[in-house]
């Protein structure tokens, strides 16, 4: 509660071969960083007691009705071990797809992100899905 009165939120860094560490993060800085969708699929660097930790945001808790963040979980990453991360999909050329432009179809997105398993240095910011050649009733 004292952290929240200072406009900080509690967070934890866990994983790897090190012990879990509790930290505090400035609420407004984290909220501003979250405005960029790439924040969720980037390897972040957090400086902790003079040492840099490579982490990814694994979980984020929000207040049920106020625009406040309440807790964050960061997972340590090791450059030699694969990580499982949900990466957003960007749909390209929907307006020019024959099924939409010529036949009056509507694109229905069942998913907006996919799980990617890769080494941290190969983690994509997003994946592009080109819809230019999609025909009516085609599933991508």
XYZ file of C-alpha atoms in Angstrom:
140
model
C 0.000 0.000 0.000
C 2.846 2.403 0.802
C 4.353 1.820 -2.640
C 1.063 2.615 -4.333
C 0.740 5.867 -2.372
C 4.148 6.825 -3.834
C 2.760 5.963 -7.335
C 4.905 2.825 -7.515
C 3.655 -0.670 -8.196
C 5.084 -3.921 -6.846
C 6.706 -6.292 -9.305
C 8.729 -9.473 -9.237
C 11.586 -10.788 -11.345
C 11.812 -14.580 -11.386
C 13.204 -17.443 -13.407
C 16.629 -18.581 -14.447
C 18.948 -19.922 -11.815
C 18.570 -16.919 -9.503
C 16.176 -16.297 -6.653
C 13.024 -14.271 -7.234
C 13.466 -10.565 -6.480
C 10.737 -8.126 -5.465
C 11.034 -4.649 -6.979
C 9.011 -1.440 -7.287
C 8.361 0.367 -10.568
C 7.046 3.871 -11.141
C 3.430 3.502 -12.220
C 3.463 6.269 -14.833
C 6.677 5.032 -16.481
C 5.313 1.506 -16.849
C 1.936 2.760 -18.069
C 3.623 4.905 -20.723
C 5.817 1.971 -21.848
C 2.708 -0.217 -22.195
C 1.287 2.151 -24.835
C 3.708 0.551 -27.307
C 2.461 -2.951 -28.230
C 6.057 -4.081 -28.773
C 6.662 -3.765 -25.019
C 4.829 -7.062 -24.550
C 7.094 -8.978 -26.944
C 10.479 -7.353 -26.387
C 13.361 -8.421 -24.228
C 13.677 -5.637 -21.661
C 16.701 -4.635 -19.604
C 16.138 -3.785 -15.953
C 18.988 -2.440 -13.858
C 18.942 -3.914 -10.386
C 21.571 -2.917 -7.833
C 23.992 -1.951 -10.595
C 23.531 -5.201 -12.513
C 21.478 -5.499 -15.702
C 18.848 -8.228 -16.006
C 17.295 -9.292 -19.319
C 13.585 -9.940 -18.794
C 10.260 -10.151 -20.583
C 6.916 -9.025 -19.223
C 5.100 -12.246 -18.356
C 2.008 -10.978 -16.527
C 0.367 -7.677 -15.709
C -2.439 -7.099 -13.241
C -4.783 -4.134 -13.475
C -7.341 -2.639 -11.130
C -10.847 -3.932 -12.013
C -12.334 -0.516 -12.828
C -9.715 2.180 -12.253
C -7.054 2.861 -14.890
C -4.328 1.607 -12.558
C -1.716 -1.125 -12.788
C -1.446 -3.196 -9.606
C 1.361 -5.725 -10.191
C 3.842 -6.894 -12.836
C 5.700 -10.183 -13.301
C 8.958 -10.252 -15.245
C 10.631 -13.477 -16.374
C 14.421 -13.582 -16.634
C 15.672 -14.688 -20.015
C 18.889 -16.433 -20.882
C 20.293 -15.982 -24.384
C 20.909 -19.745 -24.620
C 17.404 -20.931 -23.627
C 14.213 -20.743 -25.674
C 11.297 -18.676 -24.399
C 7.549 -18.950 -25.037
C 6.025 -15.563 -25.873
C 2.732 -14.447 -27.408
C 3.498 -12.180 -30.375
C 0.845 -9.922 -31.976
C -0.321 -10.411 -35.559
C -0.521 -7.478 -38.005
C -2.925 -8.034 -40.892
C -1.812 -6.367 -44.135
C -3.694 -5.560 -47.353
C -7.138 -6.434 -46.017
C -8.717 -3.578 -47.981
C -7.326 -4.849 -51.277
C -8.115 -8.555 -50.783
C -10.400 -9.785 -53.601
C -12.843 -11.355 -51.148
C -13.343 -8.044 -49.343
C -12.984 -5.508 -52.138
C -14.775 -7.292 -54.984
C -17.050 -9.821 -53.322
C -18.207 -7.870 -50.243
C -16.670 -10.250 -47.733
C -15.626 -9.395 -44.197
C -12.399 -10.448 -42.503
C -13.062 -12.176 -39.199
C -9.987 -12.433 -36.947
C -10.252 -15.374 -34.570
C -6.854 -14.674 -33.014
C -4.734 -11.548 -32.737
C -1.574 -13.167 -31.397
C 0.304 -16.457 -31.640
C 2.708 -18.221 -29.326
C 6.289 -18.159 -30.566
C 9.049 -20.366 -29.168
C 12.514 -19.015 -29.918
C 15.759 -17.746 -28.493
C 15.459 -14.232 -27.011
C 17.614 -12.624 -29.722
C 15.269 -14.019 -32.428
C 12.046 -12.773 -30.816
C 9.971 -10.856 -33.396
C 8.145 -7.658 -32.438
C 5.125 -8.829 -34.453
C 4.211 -11.191 -37.301
C 2.704 -9.933 -40.553
C -0.150 -11.757 -42.270
C -0.579 -10.659 -45.886
C -4.250 -10.791 -46.862
C -3.763 -9.550 -50.461
C -4.575 -12.876 -52.162
C -7.245 -14.168 -49.767
C -10.390 -15.414 -51.518
C -13.948 -15.747 -50.200
C -14.391 -18.485 -47.546
C -10.623 -19.034 -47.359
C -9.109 -19.670 -43.951
C -5.650 -18.282 -43.250
